[in-house]
CSV table of C-alpha atoms and ligand atoms in Angstrom, one decimal:
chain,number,residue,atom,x,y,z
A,313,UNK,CA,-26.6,8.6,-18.1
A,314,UNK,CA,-23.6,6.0,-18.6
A,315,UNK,CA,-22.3,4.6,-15.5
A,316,UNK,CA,-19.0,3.8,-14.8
A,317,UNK,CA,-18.1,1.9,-11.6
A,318,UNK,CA,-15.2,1.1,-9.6
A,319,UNK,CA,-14.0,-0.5,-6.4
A,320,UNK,CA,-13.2,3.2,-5.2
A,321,UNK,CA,-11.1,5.9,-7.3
A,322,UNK,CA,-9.1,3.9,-10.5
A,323,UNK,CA,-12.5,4.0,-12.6
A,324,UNK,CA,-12.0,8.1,-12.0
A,325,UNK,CA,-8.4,7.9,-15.0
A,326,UNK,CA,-11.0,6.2,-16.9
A,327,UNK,CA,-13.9,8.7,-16.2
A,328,UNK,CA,-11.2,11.6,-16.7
A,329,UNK,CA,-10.7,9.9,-20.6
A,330,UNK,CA,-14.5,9.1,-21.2
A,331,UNK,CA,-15.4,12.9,-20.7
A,332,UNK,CA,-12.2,13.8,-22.6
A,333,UNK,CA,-13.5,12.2,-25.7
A,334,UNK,CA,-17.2,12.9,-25.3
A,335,UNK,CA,-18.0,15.8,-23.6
A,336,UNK,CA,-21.3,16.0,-24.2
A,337,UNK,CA,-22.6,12.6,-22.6
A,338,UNK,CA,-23.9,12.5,-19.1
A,339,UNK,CA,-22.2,10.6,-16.8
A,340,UNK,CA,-23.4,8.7,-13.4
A,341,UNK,CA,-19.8,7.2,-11.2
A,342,UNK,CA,-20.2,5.0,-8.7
A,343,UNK,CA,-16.8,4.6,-6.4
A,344,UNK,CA,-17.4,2.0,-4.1
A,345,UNK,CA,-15.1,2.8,-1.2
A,346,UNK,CA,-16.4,1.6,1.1
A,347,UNK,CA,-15.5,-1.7,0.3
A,348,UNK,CA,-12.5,-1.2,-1.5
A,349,UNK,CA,-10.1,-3.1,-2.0
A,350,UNK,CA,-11.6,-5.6,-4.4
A,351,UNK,CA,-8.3,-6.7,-5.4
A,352,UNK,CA,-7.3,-8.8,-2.2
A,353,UNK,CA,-10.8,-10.3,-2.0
A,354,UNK,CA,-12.6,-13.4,-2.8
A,355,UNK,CA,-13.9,-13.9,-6.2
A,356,UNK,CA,-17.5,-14.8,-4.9
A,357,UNK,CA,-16.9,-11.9,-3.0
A,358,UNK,CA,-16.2,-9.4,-5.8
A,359,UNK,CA,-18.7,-11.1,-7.8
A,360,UNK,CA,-21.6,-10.0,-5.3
A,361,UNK,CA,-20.5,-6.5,-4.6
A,362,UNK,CA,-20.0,-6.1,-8.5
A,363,UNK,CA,-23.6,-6.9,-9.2
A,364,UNK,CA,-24.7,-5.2,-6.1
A,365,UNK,CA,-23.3,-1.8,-7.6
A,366,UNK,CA,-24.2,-2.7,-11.5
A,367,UNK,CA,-27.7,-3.4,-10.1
A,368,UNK,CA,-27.7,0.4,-7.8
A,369,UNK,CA,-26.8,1.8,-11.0
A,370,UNK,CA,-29.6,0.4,-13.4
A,371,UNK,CA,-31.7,1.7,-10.4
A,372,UNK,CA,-30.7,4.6,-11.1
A,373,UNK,CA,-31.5,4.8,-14.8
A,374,UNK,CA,-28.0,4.1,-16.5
A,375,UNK,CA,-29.0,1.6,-19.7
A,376,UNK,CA,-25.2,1.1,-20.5
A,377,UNK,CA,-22.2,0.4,-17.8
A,378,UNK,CA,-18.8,0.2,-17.9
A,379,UNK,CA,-17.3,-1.5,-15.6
A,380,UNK,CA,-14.2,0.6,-14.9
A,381,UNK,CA,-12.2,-2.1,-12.4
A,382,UNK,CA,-10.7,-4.6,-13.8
A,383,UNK,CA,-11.0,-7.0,-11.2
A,384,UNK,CA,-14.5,-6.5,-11.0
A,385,UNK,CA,-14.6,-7.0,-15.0
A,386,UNK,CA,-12.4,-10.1,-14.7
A,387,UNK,CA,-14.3,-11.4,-11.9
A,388,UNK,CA,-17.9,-10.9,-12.1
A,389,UNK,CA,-18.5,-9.6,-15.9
A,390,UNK,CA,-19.0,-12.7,-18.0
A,391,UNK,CA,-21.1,-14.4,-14.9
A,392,UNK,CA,-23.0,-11.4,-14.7
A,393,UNK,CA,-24.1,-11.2,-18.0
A,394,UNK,CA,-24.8,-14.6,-18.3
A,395,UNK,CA,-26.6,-15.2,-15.5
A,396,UNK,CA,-28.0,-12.4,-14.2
A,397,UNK,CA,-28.5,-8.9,-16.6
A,398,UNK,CA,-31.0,-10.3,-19.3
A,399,UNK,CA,-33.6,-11.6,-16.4
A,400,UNK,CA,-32.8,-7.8,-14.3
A,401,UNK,CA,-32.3,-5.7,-17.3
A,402,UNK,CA,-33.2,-6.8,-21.1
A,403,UNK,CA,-32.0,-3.9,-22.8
A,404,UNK,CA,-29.0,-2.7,-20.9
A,405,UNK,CA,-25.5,-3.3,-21.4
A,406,UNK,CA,-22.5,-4.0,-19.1
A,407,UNK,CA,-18.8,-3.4,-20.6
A,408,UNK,CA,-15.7,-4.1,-19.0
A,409,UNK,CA,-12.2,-2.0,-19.4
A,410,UNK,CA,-10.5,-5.0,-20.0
A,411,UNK,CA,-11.9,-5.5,-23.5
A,412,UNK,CA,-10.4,-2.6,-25.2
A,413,UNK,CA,-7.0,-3.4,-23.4
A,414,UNK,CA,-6.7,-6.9,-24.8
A,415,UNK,CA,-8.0,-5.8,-28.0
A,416,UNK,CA,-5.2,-3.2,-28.4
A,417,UNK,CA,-2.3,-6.1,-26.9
A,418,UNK,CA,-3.6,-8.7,-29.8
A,419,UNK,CA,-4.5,-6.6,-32.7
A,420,UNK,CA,-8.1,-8.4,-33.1
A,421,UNK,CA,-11.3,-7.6,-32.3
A,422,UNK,CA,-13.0,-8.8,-29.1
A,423,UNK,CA,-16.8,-10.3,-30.1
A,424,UNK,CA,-15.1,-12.0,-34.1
A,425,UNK,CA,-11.4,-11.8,-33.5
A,426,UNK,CA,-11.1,-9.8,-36.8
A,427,UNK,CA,-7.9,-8.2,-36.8
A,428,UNK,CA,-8.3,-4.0,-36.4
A,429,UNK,CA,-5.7,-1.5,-38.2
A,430,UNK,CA,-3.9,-0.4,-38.4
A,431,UNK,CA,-2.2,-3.4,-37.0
A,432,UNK,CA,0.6,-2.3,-34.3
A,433,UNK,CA,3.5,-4.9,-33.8
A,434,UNK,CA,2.3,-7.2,-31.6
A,435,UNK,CA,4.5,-7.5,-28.5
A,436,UNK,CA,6.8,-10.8,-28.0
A,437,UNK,CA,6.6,-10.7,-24.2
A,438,UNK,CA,4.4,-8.6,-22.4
A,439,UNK,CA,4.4,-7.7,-18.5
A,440,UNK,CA,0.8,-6.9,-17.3
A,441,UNK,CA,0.7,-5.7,-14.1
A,442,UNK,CA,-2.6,-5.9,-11.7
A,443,UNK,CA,-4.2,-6.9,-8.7
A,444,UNK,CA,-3.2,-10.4,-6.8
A,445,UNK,CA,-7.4,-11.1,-7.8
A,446,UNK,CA,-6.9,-10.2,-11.6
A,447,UNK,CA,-3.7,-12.2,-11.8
A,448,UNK,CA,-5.5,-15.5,-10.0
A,449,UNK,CA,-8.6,-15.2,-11.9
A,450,UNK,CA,-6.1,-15.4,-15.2
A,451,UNK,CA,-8.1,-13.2,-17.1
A,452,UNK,CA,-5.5,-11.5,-19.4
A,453,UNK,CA,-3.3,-14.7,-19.9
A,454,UNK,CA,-6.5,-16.4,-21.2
A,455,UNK,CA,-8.0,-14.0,-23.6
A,456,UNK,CA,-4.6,-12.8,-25.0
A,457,UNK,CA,-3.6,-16.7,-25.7
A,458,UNK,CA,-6.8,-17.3,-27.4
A,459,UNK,CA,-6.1,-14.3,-29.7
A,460,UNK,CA,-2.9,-14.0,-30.2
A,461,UNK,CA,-0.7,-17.5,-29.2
A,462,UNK,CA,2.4,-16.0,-29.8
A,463,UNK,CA,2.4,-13.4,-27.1
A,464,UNK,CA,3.9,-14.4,-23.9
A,465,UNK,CA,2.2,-13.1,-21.4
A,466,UNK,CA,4.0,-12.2,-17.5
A,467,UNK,CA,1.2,-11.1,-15.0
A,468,UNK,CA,2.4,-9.1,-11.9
A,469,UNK,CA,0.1,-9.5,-9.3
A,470,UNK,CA,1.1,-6.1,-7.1
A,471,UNK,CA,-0.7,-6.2,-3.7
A,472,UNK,CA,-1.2,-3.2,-1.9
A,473,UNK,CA,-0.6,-1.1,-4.3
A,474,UNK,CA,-4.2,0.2,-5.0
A,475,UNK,CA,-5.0,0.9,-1.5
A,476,UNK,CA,-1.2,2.8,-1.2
A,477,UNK,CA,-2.8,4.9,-4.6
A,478,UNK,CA,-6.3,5.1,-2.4
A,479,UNK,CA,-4.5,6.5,0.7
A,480,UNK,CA,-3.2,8.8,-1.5
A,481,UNK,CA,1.1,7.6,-0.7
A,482,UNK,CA,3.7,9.8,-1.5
A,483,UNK,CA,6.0,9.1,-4.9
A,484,UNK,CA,8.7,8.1,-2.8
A,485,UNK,CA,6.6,5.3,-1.5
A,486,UNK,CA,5.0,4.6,-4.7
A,487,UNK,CA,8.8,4.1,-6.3
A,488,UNK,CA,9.1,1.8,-3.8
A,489,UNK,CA,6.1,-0.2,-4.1
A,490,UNK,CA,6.8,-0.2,-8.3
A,491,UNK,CA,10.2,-0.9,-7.6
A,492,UNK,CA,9.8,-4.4,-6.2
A,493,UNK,CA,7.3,-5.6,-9.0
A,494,UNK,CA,9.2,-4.6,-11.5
A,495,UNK,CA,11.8,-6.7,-9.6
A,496,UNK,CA,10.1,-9.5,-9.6
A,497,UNK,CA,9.3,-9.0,-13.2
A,498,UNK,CA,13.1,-8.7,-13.9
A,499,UNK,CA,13.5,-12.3,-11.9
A,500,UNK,CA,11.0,-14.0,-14.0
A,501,UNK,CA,12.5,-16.7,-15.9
A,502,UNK,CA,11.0,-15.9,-18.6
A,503,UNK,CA,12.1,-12.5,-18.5
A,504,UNK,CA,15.8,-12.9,-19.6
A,505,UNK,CA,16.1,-10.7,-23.1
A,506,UNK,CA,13.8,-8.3,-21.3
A,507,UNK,CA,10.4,-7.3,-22.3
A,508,UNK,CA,8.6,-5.2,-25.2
A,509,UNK,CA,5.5,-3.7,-23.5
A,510,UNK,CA,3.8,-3.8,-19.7
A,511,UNK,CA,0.3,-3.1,-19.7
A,512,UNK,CA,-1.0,-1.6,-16.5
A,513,UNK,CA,-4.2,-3.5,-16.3
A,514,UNK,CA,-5.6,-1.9,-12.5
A,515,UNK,CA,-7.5,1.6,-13.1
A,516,UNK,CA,-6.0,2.6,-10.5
A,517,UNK,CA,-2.4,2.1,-11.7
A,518,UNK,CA,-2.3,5.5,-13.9
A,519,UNK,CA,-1.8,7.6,-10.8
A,520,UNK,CA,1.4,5.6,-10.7
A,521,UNK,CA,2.3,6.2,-14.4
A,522,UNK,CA,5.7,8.2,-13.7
A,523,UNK,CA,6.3,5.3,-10.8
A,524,UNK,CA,6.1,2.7,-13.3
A,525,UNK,CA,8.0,4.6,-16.1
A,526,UNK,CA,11.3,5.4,-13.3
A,527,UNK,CA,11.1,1.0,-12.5
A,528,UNK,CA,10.9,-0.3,-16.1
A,529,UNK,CA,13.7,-0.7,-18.3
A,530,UNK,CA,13.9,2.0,-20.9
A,531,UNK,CA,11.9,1.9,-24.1
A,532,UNK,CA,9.4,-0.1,-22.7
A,533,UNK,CA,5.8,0.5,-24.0
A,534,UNK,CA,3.5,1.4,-21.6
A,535,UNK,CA,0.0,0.4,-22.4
A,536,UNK,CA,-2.8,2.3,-20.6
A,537,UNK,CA,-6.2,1.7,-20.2
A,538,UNK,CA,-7.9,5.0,-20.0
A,539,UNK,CA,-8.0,6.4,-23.6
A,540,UNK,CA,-8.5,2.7,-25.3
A,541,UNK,CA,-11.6,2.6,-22.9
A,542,UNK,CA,-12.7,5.9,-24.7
A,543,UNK,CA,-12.0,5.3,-28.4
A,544,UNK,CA,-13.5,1.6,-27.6
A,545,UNK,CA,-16.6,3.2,-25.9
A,546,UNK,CA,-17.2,6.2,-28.5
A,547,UNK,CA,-16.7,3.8,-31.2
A,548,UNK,CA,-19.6,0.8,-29.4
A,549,UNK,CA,-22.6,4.1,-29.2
A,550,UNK,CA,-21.5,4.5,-33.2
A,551,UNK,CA,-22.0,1.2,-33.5
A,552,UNK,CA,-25.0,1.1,-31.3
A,553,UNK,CA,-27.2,4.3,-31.4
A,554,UNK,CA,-30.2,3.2,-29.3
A,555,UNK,CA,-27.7,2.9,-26.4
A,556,UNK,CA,-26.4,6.3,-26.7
A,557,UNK,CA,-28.4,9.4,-25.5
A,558,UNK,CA,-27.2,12.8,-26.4
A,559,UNK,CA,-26.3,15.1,-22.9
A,560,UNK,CA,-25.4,17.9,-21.6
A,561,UNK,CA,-22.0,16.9,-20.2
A,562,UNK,CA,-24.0,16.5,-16.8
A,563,UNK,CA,-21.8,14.2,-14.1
A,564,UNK,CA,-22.9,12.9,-10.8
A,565,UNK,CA,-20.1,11.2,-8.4
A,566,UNK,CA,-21.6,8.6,-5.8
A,567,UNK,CA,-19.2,6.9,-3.3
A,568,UNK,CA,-20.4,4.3,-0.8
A,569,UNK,CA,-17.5,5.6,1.4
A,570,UNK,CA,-16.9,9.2,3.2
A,571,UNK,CA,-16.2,11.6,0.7
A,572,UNK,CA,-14.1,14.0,2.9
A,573,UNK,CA,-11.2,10.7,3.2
A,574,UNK,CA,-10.9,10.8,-0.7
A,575,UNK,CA,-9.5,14.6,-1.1
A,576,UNK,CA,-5.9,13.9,-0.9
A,577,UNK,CA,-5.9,11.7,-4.3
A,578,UNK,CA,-8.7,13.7,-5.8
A,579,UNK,CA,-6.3,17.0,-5.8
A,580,UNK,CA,-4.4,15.2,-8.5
A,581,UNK,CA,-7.8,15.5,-11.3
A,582,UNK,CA,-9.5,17.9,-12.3
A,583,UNK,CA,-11.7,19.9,-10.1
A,584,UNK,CA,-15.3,18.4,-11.8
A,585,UNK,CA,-14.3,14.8,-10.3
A,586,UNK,CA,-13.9,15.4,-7.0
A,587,UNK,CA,-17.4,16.5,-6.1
A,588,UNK,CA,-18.4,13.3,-4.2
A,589,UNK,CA,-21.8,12.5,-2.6
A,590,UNK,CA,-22.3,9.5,-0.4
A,591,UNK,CA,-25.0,7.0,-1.0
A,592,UNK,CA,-25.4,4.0,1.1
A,593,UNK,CA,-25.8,0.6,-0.4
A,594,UNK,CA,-27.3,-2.9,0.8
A,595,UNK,CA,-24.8,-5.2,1.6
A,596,UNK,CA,-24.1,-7.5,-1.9
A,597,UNK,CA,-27.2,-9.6,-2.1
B,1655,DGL,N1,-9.2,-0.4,-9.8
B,1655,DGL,C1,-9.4,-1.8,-9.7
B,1655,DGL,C2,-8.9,-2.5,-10.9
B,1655,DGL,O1,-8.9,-2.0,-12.0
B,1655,DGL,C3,-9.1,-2.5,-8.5
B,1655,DGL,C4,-8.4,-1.9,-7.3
B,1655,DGL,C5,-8.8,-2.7,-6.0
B,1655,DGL,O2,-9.9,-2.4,-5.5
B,1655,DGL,O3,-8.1,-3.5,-5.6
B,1655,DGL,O4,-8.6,-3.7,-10.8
């Protein structure tokens, strides 16, 4: 089975896209809601809880992760794998979601920086909007600038807006909530002759698509995750058959939390996502 994990329901848009494109794999989720938010938490913090539920899911047989939070992938992903994975699990393999996003901003190629075609036009200023831990951590700035220099890059930290997409908030307050960030995006001074793309860069963000599309100016292009973390991921098993296991299009949903407080948001997939069981998980080690 491939595992896909998330601070609590985002990693689900990317679950939703994964299945999409390969129907026929087996997938293991792991939402852990019980200690979501990640995105208002310590790096150390999210670091620990990170390997705490990579390490539940090689427990449970996955040999290849994606972590779908990209937080969590910001955070804890490089540390993890250099510090950590080889000793715990030699022939597994952790993937973030932000890979495939900076790789479609830049045009190149994560692990050689070759450029991949065909090559859209790159974005002049770019508005990525995330989680007040994503924007400190400085994830995206860094690995866009050492790609592709010319791309100024605005990150939006946009607190609360996770949990408001968690607690499953009305459009009206999700307007509201979209509003004000793009606000402050509009304030920016670097912002004066506007922007050419904004890259939604929280899993959870793509249940606030149409929220996003009603705050930003018109004709801006709105970069989400979900189906770059599918081509990227169908195209790495290509790439690397002994990773990949032909299914049956099984899926298993885990959630540290209580999975009758997630209906409300879970009405919004389809009905083969929102059969959650709970599992209870040491406390990060
Ligand atoms: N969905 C997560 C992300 O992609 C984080 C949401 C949170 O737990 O704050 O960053």
């Amino acid at each position: 089975m491939i595992g896909v994990f998330d601070s609590g329901s985002g990693g689900l848009t990317v679950l939703e896209a994964l299945i999409a494109a390969m129907p026929d794999r087996d997938f293991l989720y792991f939402g852990d809601h019980a200690r979501a938010p990640y995105g208002t938490r310590s790096a150390e913090d999210v670091y620990r809880s990170t390997l705490t539920a990579v390490d539940f899911l090689l427990d449970q047989g996955c040999r290849l992760i994606v972590i779908a939070c990209n937080t969590a992938a910001a955070v804890a992903l490089r540390r993890l794998q250099q510090t950590w994975l080889s000793a715990r699990a030699p022939g597994a393999r952790v993937l973030g979601v932000h890979v495939p996003l900076v790789e479609a901003i830049t045009g190149t190629r994560w692990r050689d920086g070759a450029a991949v075609g065909p090559m859209r036009e790159r974005p002049r200023r770019l508005a990525v909007f995330a989680t007040p831990r994503t924007v400190a951590s400085r994830a995206f700035t860094t690995e866009i600038a050492l790609r592709a220099p010319t791309i100024r890059v605005i990150e939006i930290a946009c607190p609360g807006l996770a949990d408001a997409i968690e607690a499953n908030a009305n459009d009206e307050t999700l307007d509201r909530l979209v509003r004000g960030f793009a606000d402050r995006l509009r304030d920016h001074p670097d912002v004066r002759d506007g922007i050419d793309a904004a890259a939604l860069a929280c899993t959870h963000y793509p249940f606030a698509e149409s929220a996003f599309r009603r705050a930003l100016p018109p004709g801006t292009d709105l970069l989400l995750q979900p189906r770059l973390v599918a081509a990227a991921l169908a195209d790495y098993l290509a790439r690397n058959p002994d990773l990949d296991s032909p299914g049956t299009g099984r899926l298993r949903l885990l959630t540290s939390g209580d999975p009758a407080r997630l209906d409300g948001l879970l009405e919004r997939l389809p009905a083969s996502l929102r059969q959650f069981e709970r599992v209870a998980l040491a406390s990060p080690a």
